[in-house]
Tab-separated table of C-alpha atoms in Angstrom:
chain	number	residue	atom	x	y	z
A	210	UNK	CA	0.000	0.000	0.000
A	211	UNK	CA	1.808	2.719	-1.557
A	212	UNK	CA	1.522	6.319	0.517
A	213	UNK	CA	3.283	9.594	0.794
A	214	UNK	CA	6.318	9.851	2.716
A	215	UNK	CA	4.527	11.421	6.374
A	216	UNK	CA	5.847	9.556	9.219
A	217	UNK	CA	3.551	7.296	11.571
A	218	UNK	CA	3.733	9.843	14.385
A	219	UNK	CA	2.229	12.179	11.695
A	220	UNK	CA	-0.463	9.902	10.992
A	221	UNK	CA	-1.455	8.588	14.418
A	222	UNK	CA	-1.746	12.428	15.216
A	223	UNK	CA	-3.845	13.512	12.700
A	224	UNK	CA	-5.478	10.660	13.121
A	225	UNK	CA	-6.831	9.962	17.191
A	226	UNK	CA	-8.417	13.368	16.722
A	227	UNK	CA	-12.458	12.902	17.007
A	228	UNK	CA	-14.373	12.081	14.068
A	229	UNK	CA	-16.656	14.634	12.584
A	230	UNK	CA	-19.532	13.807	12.191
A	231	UNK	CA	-28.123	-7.987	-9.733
A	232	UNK	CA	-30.769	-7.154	-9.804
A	233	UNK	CA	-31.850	-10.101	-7.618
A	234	UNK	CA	-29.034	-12.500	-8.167
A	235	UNK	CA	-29.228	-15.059	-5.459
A	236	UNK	CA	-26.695	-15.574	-2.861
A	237	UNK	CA	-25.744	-16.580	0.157
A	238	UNK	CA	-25.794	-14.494	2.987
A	239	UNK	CA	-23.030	-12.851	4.669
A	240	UNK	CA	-20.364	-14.731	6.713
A	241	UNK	CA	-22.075	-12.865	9.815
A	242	UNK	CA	-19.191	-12.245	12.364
A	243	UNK	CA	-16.495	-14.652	11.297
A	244	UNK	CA	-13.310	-13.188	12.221
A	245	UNK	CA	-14.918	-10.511	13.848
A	246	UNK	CA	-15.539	-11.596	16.936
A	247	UNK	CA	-12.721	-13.274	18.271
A	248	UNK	CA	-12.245	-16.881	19.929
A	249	UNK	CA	-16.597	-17.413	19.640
A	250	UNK	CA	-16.646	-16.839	16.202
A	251	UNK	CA	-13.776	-19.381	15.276
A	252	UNK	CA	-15.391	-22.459	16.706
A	253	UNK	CA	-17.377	-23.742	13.384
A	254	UNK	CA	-14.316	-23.351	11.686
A	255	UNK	CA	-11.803	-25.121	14.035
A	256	UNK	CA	-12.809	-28.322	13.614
A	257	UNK	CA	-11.450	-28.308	9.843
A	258	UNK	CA	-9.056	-25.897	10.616
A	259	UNK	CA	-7.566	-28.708	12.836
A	260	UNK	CA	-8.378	-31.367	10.554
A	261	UNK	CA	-6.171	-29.396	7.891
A	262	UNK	CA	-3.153	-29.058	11.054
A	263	UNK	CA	-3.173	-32.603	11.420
A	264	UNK	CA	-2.282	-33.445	8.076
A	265	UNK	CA	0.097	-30.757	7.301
A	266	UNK	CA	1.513	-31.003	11.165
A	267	UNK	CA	4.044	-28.775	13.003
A	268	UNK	CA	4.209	-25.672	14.489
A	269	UNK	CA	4.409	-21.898	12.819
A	270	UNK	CA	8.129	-20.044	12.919
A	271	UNK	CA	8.080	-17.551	14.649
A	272	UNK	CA	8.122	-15.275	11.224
A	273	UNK	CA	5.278	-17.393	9.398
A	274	UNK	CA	3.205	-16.530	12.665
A	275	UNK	CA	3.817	-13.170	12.456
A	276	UNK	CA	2.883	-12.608	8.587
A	277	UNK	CA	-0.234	-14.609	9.791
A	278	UNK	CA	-1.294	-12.471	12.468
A	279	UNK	CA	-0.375	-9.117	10.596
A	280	UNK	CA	-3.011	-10.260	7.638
A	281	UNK	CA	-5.254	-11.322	9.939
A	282	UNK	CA	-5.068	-7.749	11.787
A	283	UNK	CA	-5.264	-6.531	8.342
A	284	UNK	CA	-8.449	-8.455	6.923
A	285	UNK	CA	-10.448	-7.923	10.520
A	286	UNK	CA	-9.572	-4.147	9.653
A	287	UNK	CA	-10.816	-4.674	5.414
A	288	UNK	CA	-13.933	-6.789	7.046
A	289	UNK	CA	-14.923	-3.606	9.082
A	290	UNK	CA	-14.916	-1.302	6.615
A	291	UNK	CA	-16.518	-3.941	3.863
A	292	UNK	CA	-19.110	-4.415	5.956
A	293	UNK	CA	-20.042	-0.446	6.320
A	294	UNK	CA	-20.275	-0.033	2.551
A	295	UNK	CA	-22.413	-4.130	1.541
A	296	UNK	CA	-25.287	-2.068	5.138
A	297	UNK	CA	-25.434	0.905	2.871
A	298	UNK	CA	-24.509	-0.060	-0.618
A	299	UNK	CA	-24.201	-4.201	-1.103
A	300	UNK	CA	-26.828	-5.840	-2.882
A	301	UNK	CA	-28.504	-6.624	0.233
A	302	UNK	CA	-27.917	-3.113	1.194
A	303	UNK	CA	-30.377	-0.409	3.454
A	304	UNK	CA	-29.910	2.556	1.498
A	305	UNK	CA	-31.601	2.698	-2.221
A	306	UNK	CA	-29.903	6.484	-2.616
A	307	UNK	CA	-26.394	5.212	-2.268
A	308	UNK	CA	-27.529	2.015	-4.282
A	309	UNK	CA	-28.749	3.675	-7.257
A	310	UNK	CA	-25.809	5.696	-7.558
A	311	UNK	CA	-23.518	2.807	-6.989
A	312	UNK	CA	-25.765	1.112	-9.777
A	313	UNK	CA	-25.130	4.433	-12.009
A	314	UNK	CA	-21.003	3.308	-12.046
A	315	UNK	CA	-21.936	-0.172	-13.061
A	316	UNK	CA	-25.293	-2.187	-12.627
A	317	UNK	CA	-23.307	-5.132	-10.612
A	318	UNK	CA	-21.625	-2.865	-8.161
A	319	UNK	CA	-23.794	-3.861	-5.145
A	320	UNK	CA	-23.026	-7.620	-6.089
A	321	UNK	CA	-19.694	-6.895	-6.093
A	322	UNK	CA	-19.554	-5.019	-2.838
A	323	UNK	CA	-21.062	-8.343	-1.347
A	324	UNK	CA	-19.012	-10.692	-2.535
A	325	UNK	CA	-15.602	-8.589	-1.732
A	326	UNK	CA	-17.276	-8.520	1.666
A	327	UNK	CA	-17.984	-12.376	2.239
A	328	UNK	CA	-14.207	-12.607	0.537
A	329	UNK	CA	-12.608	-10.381	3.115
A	330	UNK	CA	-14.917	-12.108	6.232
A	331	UNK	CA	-13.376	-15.617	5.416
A	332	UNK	CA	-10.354	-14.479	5.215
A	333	UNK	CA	-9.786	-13.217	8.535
A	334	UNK	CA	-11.758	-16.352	9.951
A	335	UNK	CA	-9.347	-18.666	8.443
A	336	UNK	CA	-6.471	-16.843	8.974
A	337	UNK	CA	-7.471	-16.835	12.961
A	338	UNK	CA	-9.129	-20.367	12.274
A	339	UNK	CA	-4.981	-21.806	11.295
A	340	UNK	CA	-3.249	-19.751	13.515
A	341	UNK	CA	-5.045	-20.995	16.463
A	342	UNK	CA	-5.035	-24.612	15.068
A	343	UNK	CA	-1.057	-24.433	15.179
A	344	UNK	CA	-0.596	-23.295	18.478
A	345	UNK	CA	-0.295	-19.415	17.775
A	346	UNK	CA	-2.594	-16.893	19.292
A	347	UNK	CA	-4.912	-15.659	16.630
A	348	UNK	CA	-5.743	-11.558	16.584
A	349	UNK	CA	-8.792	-10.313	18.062
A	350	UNK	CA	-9.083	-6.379	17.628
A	351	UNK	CA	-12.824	-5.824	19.220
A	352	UNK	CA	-11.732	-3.731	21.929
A	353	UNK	CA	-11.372	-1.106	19.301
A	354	UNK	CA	-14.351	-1.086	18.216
A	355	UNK	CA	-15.239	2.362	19.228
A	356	UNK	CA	-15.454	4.473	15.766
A	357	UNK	CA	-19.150	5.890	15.363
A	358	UNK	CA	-21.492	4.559	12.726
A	359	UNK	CA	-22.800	6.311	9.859
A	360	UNK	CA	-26.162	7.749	10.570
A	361	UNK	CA	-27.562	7.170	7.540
A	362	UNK	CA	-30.572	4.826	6.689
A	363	UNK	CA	-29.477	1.324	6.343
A	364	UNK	CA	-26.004	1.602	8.416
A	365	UNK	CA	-26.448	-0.709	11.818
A	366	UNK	CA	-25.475	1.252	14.651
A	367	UNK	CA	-22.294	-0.640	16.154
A	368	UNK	CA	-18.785	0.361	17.530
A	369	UNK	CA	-16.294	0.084	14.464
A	370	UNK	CA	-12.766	-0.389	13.298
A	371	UNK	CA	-12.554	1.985	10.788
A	372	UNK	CA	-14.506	5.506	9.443
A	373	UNK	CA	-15.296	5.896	6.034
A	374	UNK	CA	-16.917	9.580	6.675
A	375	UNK	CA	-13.787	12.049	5.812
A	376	UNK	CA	-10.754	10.029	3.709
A	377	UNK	CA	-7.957	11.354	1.873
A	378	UNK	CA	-8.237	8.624	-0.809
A	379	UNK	CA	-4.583	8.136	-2.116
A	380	UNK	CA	-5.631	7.796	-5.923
A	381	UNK	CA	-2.147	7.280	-7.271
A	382	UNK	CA	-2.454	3.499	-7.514
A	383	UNK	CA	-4.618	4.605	-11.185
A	384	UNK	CA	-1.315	6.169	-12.554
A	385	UNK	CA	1.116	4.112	-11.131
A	386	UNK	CA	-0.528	1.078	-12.891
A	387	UNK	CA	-0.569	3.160	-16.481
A	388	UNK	CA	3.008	3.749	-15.926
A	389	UNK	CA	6.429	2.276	-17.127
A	390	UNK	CA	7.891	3.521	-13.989
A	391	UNK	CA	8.068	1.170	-10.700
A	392	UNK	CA	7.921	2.837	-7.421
A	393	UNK	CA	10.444	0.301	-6.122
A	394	UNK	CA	13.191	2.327	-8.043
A	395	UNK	CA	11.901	5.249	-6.374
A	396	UNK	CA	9.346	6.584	-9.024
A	397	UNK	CA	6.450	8.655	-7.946
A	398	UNK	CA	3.260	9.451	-9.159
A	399	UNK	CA	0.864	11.764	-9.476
A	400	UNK	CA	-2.998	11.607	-7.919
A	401	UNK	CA	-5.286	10.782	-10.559
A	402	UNK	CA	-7.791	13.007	-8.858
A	403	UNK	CA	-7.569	14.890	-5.034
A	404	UNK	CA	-9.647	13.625	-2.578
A	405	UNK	CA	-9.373	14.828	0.704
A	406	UNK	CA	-11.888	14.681	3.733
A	407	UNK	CA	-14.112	13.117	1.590
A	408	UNK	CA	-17.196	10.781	2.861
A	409	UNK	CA	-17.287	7.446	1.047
A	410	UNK	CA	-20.997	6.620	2.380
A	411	UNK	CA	-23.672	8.423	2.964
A	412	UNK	CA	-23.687	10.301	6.535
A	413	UNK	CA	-26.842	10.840	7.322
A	414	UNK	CA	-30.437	11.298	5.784
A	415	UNK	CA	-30.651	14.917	6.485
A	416	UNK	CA	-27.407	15.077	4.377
A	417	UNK	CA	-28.303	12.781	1.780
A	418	UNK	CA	-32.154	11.485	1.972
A	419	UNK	CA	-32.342	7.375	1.470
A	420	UNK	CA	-35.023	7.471	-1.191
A	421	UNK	CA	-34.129	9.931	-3.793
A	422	UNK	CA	-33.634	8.828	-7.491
A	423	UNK	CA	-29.798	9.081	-9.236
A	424	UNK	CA	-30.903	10.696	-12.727
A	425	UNK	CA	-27.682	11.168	-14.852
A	426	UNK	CA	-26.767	13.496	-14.697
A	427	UNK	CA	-27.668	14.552	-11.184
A	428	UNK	CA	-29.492	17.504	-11.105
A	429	UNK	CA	-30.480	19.067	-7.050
A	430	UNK	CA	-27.762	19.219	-4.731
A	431	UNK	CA	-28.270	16.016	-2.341
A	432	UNK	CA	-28.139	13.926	-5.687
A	433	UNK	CA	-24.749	15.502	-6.952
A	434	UNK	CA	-23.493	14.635	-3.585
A	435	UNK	CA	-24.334	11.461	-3.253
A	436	UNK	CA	-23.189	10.440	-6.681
A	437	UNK	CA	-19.377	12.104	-5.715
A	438	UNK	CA	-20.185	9.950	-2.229
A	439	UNK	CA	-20.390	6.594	-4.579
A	440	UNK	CA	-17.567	7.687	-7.168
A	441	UNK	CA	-15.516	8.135	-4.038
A	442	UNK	CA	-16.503	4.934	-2.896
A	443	UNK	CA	-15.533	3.405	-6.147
A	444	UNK	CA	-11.894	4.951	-5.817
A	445	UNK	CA	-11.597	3.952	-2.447
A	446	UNK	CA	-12.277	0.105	-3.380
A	447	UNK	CA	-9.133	0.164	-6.287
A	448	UNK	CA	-6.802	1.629	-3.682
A	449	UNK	CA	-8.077	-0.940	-0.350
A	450	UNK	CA	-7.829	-3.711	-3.319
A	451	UNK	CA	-4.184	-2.714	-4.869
A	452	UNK	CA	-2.898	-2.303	-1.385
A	453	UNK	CA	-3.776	-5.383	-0.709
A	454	UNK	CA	-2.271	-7.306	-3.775
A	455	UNK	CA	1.196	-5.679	-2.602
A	456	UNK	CA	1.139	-6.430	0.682
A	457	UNK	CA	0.966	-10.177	0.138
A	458	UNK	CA	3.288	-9.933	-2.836
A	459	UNK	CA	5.981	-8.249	-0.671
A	460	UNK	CA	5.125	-10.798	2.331
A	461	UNK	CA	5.681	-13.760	0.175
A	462	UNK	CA	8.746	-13.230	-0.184
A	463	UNK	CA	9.730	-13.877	3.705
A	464	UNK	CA	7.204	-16.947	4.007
A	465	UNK	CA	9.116	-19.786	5.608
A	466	UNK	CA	6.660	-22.789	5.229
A	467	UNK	CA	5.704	-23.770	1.770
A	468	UNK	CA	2.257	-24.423	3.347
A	469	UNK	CA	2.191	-20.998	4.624
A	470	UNK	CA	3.404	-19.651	1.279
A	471	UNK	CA	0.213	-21.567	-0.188
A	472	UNK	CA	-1.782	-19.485	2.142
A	473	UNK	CA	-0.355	-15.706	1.703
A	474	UNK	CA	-0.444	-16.548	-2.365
A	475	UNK	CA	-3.561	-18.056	-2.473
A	476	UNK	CA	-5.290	-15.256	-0.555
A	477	UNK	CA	-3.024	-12.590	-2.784
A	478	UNK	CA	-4.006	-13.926	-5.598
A	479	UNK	CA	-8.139	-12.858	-4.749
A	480	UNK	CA	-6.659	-9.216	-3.887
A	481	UNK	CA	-5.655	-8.926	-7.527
A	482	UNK	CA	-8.763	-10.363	-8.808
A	483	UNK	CA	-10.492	-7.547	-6.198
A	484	UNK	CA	-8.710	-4.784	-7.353
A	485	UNK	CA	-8.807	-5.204	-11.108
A	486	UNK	CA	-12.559	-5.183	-10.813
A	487	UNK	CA	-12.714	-1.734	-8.884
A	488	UNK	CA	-9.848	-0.476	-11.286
A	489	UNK	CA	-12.624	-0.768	-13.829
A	490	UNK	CA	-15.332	0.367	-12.214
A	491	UNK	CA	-13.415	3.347	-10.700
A	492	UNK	CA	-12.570	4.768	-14.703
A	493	UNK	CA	-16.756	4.557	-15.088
A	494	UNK	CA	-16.635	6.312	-11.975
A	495	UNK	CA	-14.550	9.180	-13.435
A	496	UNK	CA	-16.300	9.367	-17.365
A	497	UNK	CA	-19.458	10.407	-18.739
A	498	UNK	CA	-22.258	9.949	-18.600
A	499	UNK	CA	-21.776	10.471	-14.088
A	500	UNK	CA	-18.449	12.725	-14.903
A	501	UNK	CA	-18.291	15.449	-14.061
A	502	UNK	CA	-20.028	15.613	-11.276
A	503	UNK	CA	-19.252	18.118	-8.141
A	504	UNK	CA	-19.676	17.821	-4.187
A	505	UNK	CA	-21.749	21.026	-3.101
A	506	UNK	CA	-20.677	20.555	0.481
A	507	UNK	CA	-16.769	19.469	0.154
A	508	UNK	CA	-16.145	20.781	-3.564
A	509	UNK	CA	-14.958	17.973	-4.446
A	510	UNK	CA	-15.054	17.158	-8.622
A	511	UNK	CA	-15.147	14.014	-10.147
A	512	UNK	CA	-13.695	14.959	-13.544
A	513	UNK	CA	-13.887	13.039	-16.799
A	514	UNK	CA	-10.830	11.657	-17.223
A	515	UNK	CA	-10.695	10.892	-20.559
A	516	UNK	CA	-10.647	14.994	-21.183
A	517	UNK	CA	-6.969	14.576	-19.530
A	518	UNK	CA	-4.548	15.361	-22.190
A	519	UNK	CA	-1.959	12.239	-21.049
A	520	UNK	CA	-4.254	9.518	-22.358
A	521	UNK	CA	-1.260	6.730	-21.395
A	522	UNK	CA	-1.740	8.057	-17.707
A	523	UNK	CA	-5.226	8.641	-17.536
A	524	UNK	CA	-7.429	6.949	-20.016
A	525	UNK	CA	-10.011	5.117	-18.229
A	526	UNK	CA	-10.327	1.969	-20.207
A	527	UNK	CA	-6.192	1.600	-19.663
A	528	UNK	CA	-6.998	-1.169	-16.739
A	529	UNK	CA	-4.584	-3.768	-17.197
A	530	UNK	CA	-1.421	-3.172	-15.613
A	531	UNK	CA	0.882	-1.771	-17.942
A	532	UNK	CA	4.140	-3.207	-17.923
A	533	UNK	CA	7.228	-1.311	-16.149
A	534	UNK	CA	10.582	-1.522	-14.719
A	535	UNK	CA	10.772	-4.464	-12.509
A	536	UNK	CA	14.249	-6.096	-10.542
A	537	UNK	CA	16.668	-4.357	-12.895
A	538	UNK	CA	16.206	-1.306	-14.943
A	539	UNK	CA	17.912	-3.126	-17.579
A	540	UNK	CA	16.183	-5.881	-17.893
A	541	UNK	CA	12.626	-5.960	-20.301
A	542	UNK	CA	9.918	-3.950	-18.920
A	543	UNK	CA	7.450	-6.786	-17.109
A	544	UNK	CA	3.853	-6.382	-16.221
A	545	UNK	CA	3.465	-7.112	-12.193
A	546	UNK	CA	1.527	-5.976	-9.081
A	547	UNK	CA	3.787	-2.996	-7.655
A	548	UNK	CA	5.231	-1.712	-5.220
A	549	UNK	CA	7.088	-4.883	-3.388
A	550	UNK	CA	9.412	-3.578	-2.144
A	551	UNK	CA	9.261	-3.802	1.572
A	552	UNK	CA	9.554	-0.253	2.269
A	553	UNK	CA	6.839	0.327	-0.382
A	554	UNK	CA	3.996	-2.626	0.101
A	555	UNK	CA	5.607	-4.542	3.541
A	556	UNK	CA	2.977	-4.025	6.683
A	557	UNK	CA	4.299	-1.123	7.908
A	558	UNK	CA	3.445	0.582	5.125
A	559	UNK	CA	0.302	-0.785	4.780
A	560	UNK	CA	-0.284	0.683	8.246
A	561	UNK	CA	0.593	3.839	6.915
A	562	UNK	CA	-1.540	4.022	4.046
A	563	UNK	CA	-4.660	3.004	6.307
A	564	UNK	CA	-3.824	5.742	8.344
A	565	UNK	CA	-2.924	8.081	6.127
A	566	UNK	CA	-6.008	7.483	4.548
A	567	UNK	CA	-8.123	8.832	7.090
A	568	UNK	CA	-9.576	5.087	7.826
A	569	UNK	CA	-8.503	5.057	11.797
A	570	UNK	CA	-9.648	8.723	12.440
A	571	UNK	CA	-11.027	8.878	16.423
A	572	UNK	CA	-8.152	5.495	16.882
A	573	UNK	CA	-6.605	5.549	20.216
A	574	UNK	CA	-2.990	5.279	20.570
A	575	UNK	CA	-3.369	1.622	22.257
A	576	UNK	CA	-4.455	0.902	18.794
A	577	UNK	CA	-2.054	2.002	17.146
A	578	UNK	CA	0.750	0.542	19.287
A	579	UNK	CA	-0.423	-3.099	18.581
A	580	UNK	CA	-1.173	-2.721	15.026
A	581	UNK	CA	2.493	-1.202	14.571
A	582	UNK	CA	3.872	-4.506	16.618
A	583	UNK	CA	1.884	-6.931	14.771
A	584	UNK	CA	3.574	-5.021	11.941
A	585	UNK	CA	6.909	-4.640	12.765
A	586	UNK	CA	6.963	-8.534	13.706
A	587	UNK	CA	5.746	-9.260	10.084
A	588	UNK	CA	8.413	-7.038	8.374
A	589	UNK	CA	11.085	-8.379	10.452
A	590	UNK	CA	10.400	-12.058	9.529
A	591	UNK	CA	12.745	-13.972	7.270
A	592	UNK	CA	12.504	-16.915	5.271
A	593	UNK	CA	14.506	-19.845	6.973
């Protein structure tokens, strides 16, 4: 997870002040509270989880555990704020407003916001599920579960993880992907469009009222703002998603076990699939007939990207990662998931992209402290 250079004092700063304020395709229902919930919500998944231990045998190393327990801290933390957006926005979702102008991006974008949901909830149980099935104490972060709720129609009113009411969405992932330059020779790139203190979901019904229509293009003032809310949201997605394909890229590498290798690539391997779904969706986001579209309240335009006059940077049907510099500069340009480099797309900087984000706004420092352990212990492993 690729972010500016601010250091994590910076962040954690910023970032413990108080919060400010398809179509009927059948599946099945959320994974309700697996991995969410600690030790309780492990036990239907132990039993196989145990099975799967006495076959493969052994204990963790000491550095497989910790890569195990940072992802799991990190998938508890992609659960939370998956879960805000499928109350509001998932097919299943509370709030018809956000919905419809989900549905304006792309007609299976509530589907989608499901299934990347039940993908990030069984991740996190089975991550817990094999650590604890090994001997090694699996992560439970629900003591931080303090972060207000959205009080907008359809958003269940629970302590949570993360805030998706004011991010700075790092949107450089969309030009670093277009590029033949590779952060992990230093490149750096520029933000495909500026958001900052931007609400990804809807706030509250006064703000944004749950039963509106999404005509494109919007026309009164609550509609422009909640289609910038959902092309936000669509942004947001790409850069959770690309984050996520680095960071288990870049952990890989230090995986001891070839079972536990199994695990961090198998699990990468959905991140990529994740993120080069939103990378699509996030170009409709960002072209007509929705673009553009402004915020009246933050100000915040959605431009048309396809008026930009770098089409190699900026074009939004460009969403297959263009190939770049990769291991040696002279060497053929390859196509790959990028950064990972640890210093780039290891967990402490994935730690600093969440927080720089905006995503652990109201945090206390207690939370902070273990999630920086957890990843400290993960960058620190080696493979044996």
């Amino acid at each position: 997870m690729h972010t500016n250079d601010v250091s994590i004092a910076e962040m954690e700063s910023r970032s413990t002040t108080s919060a400010s304020g398809d179509d009927g395709l059948k599946r099945r229902s959320f994974l309700k509270g697996m991995g969410v919930t600690g030790a309780a919500a492990l036990s239907g998944s132990l039993l196989f989880a145990g099975q799967a231990s006495a076959k493969s045998g052994g204990a963790l190393s000491q550095g497989d555990a910790a890569i195990l327990r940072f992802l799991a801290a990190a998938e508890l933390i992609e659960t939370d704020l998956w879960e805000q957006y499928a109350e509001l926005g998932g097919v299943n979702g509370g709030n018809p407003a956000y919905i419809a102008a989900l549905t304006n991006i792309d007609p299976d974008m509530p589907t989608y916001i499901e299934l990347n949901t039940e993908d990030e909830q069984s991740h996190a149980a089975f991550l817990n599920a094999y650590l604890t099935a090994h001997g090694a104490q699996p992560v439970n972060l629900d003591r931080f579960r303090t972060l207000p709720s959205s009080k907008a129609t359809g958003a269940k009113q629970t302590g949570r993880l993360t805030t998706l009411q004011s991010l700075n969405v790092d949107t450089s992932w969309y030009t670093r992907y277009r590029s033949t330059k590779n952060p992990d020779f230093g490149a750096m790139f520029p933000q495909a469009i500026t958001i900052s203190k931007q609400p990804a979901i809807p706030i509250s019904d006064q703000d944004t009222p749950p039963h509106m229509k999404a005509p494109l293009p919007a026309k009164t003032r609550a509609e422009r703002r909640m289609q910038v809310i959902a092309c936000t949201a669509a942004f947001h997605f790409a850069f959770i998603e690309s984050g996520g394909s680095s960071l288990y890229t870049t952990l890989s590498d230090q995986v001891s076990s070839a079972e536990v290798l199994r695990i961090v690539a198998s699990i990468g391997g959905t991140e990529n699939q994740h993120f080069a779904t939103w990378q699509d969706d996030a170009g409709n986001a960002a072209a007509t007939p929705i673009a553009p579209v402004t915020d009246p309240v933050t100000g915040l335009t959605i431009p048309d990207l396809n008026k930009r006059a770098d089409k190699a940077l900026f074009a939004t049907n460009r969403i297959f990662p263009h190939p770049c510099e990769f291991i040696d500069s002279r060497l053929p340009q390859c196509s790959i998931v990028r950064p990972t480099d640890p210093r780039f797309g290891g967990a402490r900087a994935a730690v600093k992209a969440f927080t720089g984000d905006g995503l652990f706004t109201g945090q206390s420092q207690a939370f902070f402290a273990q999630l920086m352990a957890l990843a400290d212990q993960a960058d620190a492993a080696r493979r044996g």
